[in-house]
Structures are given as structure tokens and as C-alpha cells.
XYZ file of N, CA and C in Angstrom:
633
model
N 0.845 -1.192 0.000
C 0.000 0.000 0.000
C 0.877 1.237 0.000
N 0.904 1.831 -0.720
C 1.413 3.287 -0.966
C 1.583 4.039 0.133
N 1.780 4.886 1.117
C 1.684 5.858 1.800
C 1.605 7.039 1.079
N 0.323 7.832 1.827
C 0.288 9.101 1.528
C 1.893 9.998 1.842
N 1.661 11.181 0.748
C 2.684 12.407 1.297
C 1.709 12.977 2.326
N 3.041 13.760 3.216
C 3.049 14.447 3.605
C 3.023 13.872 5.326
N 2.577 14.845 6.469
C 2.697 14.529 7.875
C 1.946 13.399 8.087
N 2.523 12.627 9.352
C 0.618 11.682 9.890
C 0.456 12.927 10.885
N 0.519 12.107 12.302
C -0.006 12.857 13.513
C 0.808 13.473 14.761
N 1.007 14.011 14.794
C 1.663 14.892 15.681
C 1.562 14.379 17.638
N 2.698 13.606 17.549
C 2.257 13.392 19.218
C 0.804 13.387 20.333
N 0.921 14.607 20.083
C 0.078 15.545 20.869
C -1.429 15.426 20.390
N -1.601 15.045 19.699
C -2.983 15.042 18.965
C -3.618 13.123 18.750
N -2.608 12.478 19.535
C -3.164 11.309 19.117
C -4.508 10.704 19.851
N -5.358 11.063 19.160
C -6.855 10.554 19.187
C -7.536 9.763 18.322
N -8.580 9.358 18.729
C -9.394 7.797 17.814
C -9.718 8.968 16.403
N -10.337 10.272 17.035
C -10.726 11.367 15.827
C -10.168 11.308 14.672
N -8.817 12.152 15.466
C -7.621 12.299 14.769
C -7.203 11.024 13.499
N -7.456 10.020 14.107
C -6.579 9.015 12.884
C -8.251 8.741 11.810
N -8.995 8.554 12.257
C -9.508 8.247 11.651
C -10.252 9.781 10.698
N -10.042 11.195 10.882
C -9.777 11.927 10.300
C -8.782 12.055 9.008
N -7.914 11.529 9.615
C -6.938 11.591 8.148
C -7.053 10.486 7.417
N -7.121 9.269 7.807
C -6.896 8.617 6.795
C -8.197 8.677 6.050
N -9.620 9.044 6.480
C -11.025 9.552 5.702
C -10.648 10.924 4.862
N -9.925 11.734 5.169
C -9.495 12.744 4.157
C -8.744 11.664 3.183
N -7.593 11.212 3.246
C -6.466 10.331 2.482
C -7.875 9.487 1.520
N -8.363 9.081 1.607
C -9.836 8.420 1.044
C -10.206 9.619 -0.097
N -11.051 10.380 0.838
C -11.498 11.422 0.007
C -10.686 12.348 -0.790
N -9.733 12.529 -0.653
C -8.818 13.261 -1.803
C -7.804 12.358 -2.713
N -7.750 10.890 -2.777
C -7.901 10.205 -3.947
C -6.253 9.821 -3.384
N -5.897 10.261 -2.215
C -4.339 9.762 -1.984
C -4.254 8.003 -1.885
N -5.620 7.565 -1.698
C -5.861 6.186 -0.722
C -6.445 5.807 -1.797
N -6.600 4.844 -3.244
C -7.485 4.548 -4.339
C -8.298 3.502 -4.122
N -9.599 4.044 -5.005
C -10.351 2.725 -4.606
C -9.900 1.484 -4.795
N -10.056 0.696 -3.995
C -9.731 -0.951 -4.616
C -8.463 -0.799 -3.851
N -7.658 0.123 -3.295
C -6.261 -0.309 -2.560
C -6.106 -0.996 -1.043
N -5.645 -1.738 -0.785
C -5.554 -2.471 0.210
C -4.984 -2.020 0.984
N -5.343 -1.673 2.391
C -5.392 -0.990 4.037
C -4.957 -2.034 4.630
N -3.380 -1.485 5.113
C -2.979 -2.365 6.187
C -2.825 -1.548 7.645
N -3.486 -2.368 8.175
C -2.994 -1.455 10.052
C -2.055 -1.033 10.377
N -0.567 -2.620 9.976
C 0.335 -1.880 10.334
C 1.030 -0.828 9.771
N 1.024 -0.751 8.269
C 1.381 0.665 7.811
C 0.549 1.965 8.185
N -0.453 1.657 8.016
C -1.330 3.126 8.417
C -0.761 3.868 9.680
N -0.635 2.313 10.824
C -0.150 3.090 12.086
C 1.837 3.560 11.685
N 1.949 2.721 11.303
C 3.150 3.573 11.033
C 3.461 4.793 10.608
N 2.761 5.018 9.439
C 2.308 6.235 8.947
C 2.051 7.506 9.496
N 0.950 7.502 10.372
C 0.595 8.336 11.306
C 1.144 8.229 13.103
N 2.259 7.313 13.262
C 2.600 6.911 14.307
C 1.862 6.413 15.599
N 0.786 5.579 14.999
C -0.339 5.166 16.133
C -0.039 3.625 16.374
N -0.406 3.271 17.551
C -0.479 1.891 17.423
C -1.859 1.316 16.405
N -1.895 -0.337 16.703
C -2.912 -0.311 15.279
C -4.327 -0.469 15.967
N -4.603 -0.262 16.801
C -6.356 -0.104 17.549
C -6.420 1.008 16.863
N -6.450 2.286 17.317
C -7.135 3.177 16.826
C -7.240 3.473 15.132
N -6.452 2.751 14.642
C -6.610 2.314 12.926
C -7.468 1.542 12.762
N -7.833 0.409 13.689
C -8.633 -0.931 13.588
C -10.226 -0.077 13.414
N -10.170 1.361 14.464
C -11.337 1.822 15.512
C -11.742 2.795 14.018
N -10.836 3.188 13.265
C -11.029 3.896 11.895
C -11.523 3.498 11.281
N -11.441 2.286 10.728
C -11.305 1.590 9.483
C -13.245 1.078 9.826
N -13.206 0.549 11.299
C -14.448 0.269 11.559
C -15.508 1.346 11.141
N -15.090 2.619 11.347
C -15.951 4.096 11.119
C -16.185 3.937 9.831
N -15.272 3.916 8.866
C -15.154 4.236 7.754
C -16.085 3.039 6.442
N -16.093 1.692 7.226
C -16.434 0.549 6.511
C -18.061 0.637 7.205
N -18.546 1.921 8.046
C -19.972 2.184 7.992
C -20.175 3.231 7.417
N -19.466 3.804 6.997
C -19.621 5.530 6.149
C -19.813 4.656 4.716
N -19.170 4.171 4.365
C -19.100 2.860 2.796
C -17.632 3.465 2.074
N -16.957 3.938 2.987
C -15.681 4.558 2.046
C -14.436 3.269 1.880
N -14.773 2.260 3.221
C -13.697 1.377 2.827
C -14.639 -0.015 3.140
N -14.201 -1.084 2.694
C -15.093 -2.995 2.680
C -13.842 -3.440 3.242
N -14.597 -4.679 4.431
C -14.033 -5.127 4.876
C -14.427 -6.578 4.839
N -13.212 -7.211 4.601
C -13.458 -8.563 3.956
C -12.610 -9.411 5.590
N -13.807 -9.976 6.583
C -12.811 -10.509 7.924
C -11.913 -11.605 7.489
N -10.978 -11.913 8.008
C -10.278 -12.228 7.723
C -8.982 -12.593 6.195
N -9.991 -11.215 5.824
C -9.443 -11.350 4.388
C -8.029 -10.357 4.039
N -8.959 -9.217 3.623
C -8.433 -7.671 3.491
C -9.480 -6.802 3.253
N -8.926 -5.651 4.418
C -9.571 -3.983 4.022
C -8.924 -3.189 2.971
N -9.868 -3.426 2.328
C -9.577 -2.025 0.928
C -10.767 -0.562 0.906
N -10.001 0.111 0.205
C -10.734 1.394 -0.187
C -11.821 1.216 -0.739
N -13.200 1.355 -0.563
C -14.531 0.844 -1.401
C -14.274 1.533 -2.719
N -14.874 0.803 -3.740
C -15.045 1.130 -5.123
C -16.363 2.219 -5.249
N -16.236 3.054 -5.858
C -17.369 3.988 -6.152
C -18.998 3.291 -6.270
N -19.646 3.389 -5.892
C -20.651 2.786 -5.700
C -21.931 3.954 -6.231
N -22.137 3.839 -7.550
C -23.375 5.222 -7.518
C -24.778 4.682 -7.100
N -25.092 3.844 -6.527
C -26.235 3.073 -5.953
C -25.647 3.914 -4.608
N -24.859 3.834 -3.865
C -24.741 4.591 -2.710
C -24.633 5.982 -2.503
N -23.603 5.903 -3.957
C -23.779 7.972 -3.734
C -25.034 8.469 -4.270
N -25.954 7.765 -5.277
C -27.094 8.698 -4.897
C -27.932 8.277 -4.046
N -28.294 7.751 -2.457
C -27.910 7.755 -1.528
C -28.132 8.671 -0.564
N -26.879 8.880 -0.513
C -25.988 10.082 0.215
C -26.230 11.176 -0.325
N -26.487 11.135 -1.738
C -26.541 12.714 -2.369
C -28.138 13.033 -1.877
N -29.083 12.221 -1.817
C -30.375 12.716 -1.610
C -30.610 13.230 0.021
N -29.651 12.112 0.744
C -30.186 12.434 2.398
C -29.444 13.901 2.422
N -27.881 14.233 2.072
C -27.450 15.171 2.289
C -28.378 15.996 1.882
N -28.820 16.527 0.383
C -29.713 17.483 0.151
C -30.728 18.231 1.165
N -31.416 16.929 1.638
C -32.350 17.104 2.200
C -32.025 17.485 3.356
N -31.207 17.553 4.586
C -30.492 18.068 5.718
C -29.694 19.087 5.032
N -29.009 19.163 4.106
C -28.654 20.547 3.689
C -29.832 21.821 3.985
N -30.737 21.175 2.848
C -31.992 22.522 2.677
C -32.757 22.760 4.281
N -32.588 21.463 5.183
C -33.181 21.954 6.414
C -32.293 22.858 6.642
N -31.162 22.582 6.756
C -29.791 23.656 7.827
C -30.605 25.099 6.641
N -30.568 25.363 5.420
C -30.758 26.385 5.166
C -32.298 27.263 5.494
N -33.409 26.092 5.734
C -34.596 26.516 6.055
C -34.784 27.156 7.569
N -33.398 26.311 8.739
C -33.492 27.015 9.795
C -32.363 28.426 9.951
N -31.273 28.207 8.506
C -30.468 29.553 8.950
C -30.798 30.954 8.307
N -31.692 30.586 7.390
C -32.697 31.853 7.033
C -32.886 33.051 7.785
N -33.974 32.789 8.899
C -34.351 33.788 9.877
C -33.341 34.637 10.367
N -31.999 33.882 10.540
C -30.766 34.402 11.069
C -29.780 35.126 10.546
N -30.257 34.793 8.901
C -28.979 34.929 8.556
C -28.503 36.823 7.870
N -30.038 37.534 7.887
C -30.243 38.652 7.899
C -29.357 39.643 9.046
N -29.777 38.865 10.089
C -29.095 39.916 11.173
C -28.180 39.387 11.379
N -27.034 38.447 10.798
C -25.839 38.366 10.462
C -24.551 38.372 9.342
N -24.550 39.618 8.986
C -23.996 40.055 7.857
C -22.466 39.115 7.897
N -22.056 39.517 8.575
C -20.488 38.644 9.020
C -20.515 37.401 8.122
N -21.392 36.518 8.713
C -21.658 35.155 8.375
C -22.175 35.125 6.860
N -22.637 36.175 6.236
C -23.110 36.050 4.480
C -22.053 36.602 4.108
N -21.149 37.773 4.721
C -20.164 38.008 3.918
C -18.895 36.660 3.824
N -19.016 35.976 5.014
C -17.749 34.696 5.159
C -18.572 33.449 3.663
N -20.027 33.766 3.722
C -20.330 33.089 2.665
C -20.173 33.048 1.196
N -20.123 34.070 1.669
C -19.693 35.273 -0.254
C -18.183 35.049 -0.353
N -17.458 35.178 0.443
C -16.204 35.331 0.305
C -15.195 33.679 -0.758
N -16.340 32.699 0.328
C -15.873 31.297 -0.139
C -16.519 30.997 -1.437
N -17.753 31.891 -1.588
C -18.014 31.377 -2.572
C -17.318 32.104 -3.959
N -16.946 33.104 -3.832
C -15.867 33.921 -4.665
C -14.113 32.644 -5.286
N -14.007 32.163 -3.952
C -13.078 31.234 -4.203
C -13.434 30.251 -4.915
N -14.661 29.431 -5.152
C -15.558 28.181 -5.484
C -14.620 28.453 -6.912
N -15.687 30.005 -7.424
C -15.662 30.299 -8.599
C -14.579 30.150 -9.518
N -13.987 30.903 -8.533
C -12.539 31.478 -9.267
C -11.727 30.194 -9.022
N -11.651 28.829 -8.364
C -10.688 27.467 -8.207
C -10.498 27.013 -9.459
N -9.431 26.414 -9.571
C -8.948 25.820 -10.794
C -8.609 24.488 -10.705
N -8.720 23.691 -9.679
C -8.255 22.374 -8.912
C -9.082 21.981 -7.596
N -9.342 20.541 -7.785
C -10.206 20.412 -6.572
C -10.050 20.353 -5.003
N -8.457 20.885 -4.922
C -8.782 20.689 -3.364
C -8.948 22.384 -3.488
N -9.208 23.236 -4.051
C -9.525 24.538 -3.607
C -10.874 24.768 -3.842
N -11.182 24.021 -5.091
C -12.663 24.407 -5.156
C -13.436 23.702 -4.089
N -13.462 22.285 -3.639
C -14.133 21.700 -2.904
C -13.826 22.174 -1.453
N -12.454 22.652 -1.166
C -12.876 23.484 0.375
C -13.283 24.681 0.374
N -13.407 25.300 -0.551
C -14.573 26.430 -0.748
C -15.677 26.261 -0.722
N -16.229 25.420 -1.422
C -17.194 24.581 -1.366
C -17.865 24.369 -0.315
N -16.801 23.544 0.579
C -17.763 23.347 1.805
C -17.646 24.123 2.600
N -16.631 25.018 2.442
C -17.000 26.528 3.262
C -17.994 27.363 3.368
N -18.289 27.140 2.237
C -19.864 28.160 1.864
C -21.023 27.204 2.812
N -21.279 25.794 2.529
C -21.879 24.874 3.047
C -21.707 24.958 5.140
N -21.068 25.150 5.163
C -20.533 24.892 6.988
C -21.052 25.961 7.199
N -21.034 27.322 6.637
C -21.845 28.595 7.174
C -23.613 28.578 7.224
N -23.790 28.319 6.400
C -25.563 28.029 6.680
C -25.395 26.477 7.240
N -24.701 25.985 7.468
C -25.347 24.764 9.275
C -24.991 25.484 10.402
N -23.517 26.130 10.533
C -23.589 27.001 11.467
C -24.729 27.869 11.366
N -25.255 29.010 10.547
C -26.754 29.927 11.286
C -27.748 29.212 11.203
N -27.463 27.493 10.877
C -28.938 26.967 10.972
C -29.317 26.863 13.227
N -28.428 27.086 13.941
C -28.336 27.029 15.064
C -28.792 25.606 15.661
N -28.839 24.391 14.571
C -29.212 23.100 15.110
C -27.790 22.500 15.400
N -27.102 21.679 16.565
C -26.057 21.209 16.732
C -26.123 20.080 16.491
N -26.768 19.386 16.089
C -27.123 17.800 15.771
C -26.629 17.546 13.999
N -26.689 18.889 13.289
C -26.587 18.826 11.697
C -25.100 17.755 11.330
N -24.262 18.377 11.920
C -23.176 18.643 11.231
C -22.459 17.126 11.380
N -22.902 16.260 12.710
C -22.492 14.957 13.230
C -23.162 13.767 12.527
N -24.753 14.399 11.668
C -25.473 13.756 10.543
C -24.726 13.861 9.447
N -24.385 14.648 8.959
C -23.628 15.482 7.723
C -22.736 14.644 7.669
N -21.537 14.600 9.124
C -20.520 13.399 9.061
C -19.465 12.489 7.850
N -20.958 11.869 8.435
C -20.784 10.393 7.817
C -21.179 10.206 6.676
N -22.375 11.262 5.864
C -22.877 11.439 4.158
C -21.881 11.938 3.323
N -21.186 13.521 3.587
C -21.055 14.269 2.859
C -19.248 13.545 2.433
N -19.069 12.934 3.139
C -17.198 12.626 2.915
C -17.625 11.563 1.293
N -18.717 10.848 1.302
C -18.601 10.002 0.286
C -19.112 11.030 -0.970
N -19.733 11.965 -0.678
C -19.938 13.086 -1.891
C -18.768 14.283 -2.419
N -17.902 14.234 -1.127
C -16.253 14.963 -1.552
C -15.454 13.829 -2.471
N -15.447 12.496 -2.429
C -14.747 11.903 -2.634
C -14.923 11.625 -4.376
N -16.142 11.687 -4.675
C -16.175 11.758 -6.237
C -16.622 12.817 -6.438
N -16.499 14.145 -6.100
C -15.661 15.467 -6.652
C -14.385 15.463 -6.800
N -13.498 14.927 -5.611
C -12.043 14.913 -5.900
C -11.803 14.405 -6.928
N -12.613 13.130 -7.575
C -12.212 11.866 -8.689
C -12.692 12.693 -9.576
N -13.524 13.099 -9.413
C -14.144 13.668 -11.220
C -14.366 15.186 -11.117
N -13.398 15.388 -10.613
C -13.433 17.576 -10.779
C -13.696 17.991 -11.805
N -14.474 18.578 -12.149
C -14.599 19.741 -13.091
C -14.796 21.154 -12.707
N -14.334 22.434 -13.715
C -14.181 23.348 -13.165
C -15.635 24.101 -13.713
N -15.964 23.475 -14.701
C -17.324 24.178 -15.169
C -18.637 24.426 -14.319
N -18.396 22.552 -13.747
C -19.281 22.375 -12.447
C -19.295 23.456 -11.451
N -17.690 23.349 -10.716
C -17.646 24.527 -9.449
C -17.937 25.437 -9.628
N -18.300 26.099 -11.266
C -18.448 27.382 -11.485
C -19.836 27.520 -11.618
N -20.643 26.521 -12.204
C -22.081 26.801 -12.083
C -22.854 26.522 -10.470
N -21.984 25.878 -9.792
C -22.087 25.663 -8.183
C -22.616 26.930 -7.734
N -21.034 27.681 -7.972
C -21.131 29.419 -7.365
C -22.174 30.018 -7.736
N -22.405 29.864 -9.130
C -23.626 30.694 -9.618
C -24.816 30.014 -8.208
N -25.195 28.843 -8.144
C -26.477 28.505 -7.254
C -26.175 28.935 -5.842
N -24.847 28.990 -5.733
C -24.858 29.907 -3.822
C -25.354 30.806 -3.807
N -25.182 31.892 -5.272
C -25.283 33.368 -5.267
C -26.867 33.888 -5.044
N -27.400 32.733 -5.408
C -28.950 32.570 -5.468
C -29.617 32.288 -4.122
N -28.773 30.940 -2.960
C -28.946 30.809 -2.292
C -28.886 32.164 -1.305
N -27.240 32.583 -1.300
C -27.483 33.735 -0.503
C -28.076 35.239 -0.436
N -28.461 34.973 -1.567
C -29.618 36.394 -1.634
C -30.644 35.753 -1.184
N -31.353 34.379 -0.613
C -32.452 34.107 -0.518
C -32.338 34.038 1.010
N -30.819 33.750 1.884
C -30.958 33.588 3.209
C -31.030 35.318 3.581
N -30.071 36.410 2.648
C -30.191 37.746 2.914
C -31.487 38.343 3.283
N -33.206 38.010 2.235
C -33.872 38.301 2.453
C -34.803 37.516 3.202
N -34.363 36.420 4.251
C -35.256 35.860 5.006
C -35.780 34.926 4.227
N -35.706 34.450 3.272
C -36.657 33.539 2.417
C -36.457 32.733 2.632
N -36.957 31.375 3.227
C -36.658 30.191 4.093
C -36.427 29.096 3.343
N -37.938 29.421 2.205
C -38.669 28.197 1.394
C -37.313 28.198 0.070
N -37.536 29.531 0.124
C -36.558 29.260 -1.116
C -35.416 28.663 -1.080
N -34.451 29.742 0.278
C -33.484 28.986 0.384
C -33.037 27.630 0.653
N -34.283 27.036 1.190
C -34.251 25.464 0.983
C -34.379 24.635 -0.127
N -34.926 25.461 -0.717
C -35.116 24.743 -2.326
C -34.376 24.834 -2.850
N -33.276 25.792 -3.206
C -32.188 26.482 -4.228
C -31.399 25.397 -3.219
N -31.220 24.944 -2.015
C -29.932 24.100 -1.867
C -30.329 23.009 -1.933
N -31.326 22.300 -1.731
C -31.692 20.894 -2.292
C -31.477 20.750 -3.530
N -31.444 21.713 -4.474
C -31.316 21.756 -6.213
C -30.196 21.272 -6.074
N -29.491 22.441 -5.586
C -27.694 22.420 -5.516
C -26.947 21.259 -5.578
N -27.358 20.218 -4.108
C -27.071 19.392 -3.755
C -27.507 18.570 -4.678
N -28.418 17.990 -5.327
C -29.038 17.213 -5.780
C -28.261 17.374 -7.458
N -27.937 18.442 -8.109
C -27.298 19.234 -9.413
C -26.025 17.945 -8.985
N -25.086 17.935 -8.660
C -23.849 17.257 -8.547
C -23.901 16.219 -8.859
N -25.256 15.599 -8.861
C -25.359 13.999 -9.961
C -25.114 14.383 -10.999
């Protein structure tokens, strides 16, 4: 199995989170390929963990559907599955457009928070590669769950939205991210003027557009 570039984990930070954070990014940004075979003991090597909290990952991850686990066989990276991502693309939608139906009311008397929305979504536009467009992306996205003021969203969100980053990373296009931006711009004039319905609708589109 290949190892990713770059750091694992930093002493100080070694948590069940933590590992199983990165190696679900390493997944989703295409460092980890589908169909590649996950070994514990490299992973922990990798990130300098022993191999439980890799074991405690891999378990997370083989219920998210990002990696199959064959017992006593081998864990590999799951193969794209569009029976699952659309899925995931419909539940996300639909908890998307809630977070936007409850950050509506709010999001008027918080300019801050539409301008941090505008700002990312300026980046969406203007990205030329997917790890900039897609963390713009979900930058714009994390601001209306934050003014949706529900704390339950984002721990639902979880476990959906990593398998919907993961074939953006695989199949980026820039035309896409750019007609994306265009539907934020829509969205956030609709949370600007309080419009609840709409803004729930314009992001269920959104979400649902990426098929």
C-alpha cells in the first residue's frame, strides 16, 4: 500500500478522531485509491499510532461505505458505488436545505456570516483544482449549518457528505464549481432576504445538481 505524502499525527494530537480523520481525508482526496488495500500496520506507522485506533477507523469508515471489509481477508478502499452515492446525495440534500430553512431567519441579522459566505463562494468560482474548489465549497456549506443554530446537523452530515467529496475529488470539473457558485449566489440572496422556502429549495437543487 502506498503511503500518503506528507505529515501523519503529531504526538500531541493522538486521538481515535484524529486518525480516523486523516486517513477519511487520504480516502477522500484520492491519496488512498479505490480498490487499494489498508494495512494497520502501515497506516499506524504512517501516522505513528499503534494499530487499535486504525482498527477503531477503518471500523468508522467501513460504515460511512468509504472502505469494505473482507474478515479475515483484506480492508480495501470501497469502489465507487453510484447506488450509494445517490444515496448520500439525496439524504445530504435534504439536511442541507433543512440547515438552510433554519439559517434563514438568522442569517439577515448576520452580515459577518453572508459576507464569510460570499467570500468562499468567490473562491468556489474562481478554483482551478479540486482541493480549492471543494474546500470552498464546503466553506460556503458549513456557514448556513452554522446559522442553521441546530447542533445535531453537522455529526449527521458526518458520515454522508465525505462520500460526496470523494467523487468530486475523482471527477473535478471546473465548469461544475463554477455553475455551483452561480447557485450559492442565489442561495445567498435568498438567506439575505429571510426567504426560508426558497433557500431550501435552491440548496436541495444544488445538492441534488452534482449527480
Amino acid at each position: 500500500m502506498p503511503i500518503p505524502a506528507g505529515p501523519g499525527i503529531a504526538p500531541r494530537t493522538l486521538l481515535r478522531d484524529d486518525v480516523h480523520r486523516r486517513i477519511r481525508d487520504a480516502i477522500v482526496r484520492g491519496e488512498l485509491q479505490p480498490g487499494e488495500k489498508l494495512r494497520d500496520g502501515e497506516l499506524g506507522e504512517w501516522l505513528g499510532v499503534s494499530r487499535t485506533p486504525v482498527r477503531e477507523a477503518l471500523l468508522r469508515l467501513a460504515e460511512a461505505g468509504l472502505v469494505t471489509a473482507r474478515p479475515g481477508r483484506e480492508t480495501i478502499v470501497a469502489p465507487e458505488d453510484p447506488v450509494t452515492l445517490a444515496h448520500a446525495r439525496t439524504i445530504s440534500a435534504e439536511l442541507h436545505a433543512l440547515a438552510a430553512r433554519l439559517a434563514a431567519p438568522h442569517a439577515a441579522a448576520d452580515p459577518a456570516a453572508l459576507a464569510r459566505l460570499n467570500e468562499a463562494n468567490e473562491r468556489l468560482r474562481t478554483a482551478t483544482d479540486p482541493e480549492a474548489a471543494i474546500t470552498a465549497d464546503t466553506d460556503v456549506h458549513d456557514v448556513v449549518v452554522a446559522l442553521s443554530g441546530n447542533p445535531l446537523l453537522p455529526g449527521q452530515l458526518d458520515t454522508l457528505v465525505p462520500i460526496l467529496l470523494r467523487a468530486e475529488f475523482l471527477h473535478f470539473d471546473a465548469q461544475t464549481a463554477a455553475a455551483s457558485a452561480a447557485q450559492h449566489d442565489a442561495i445567498a440572496q435568498a438567506l439575505a432576504t429571510g426567504d426560508a422556502d426558497r433557500a431550501a429549495d435552491l440548496t436541495r437543487e444544488n445538492w441534488l445538481s452534482l449527480g
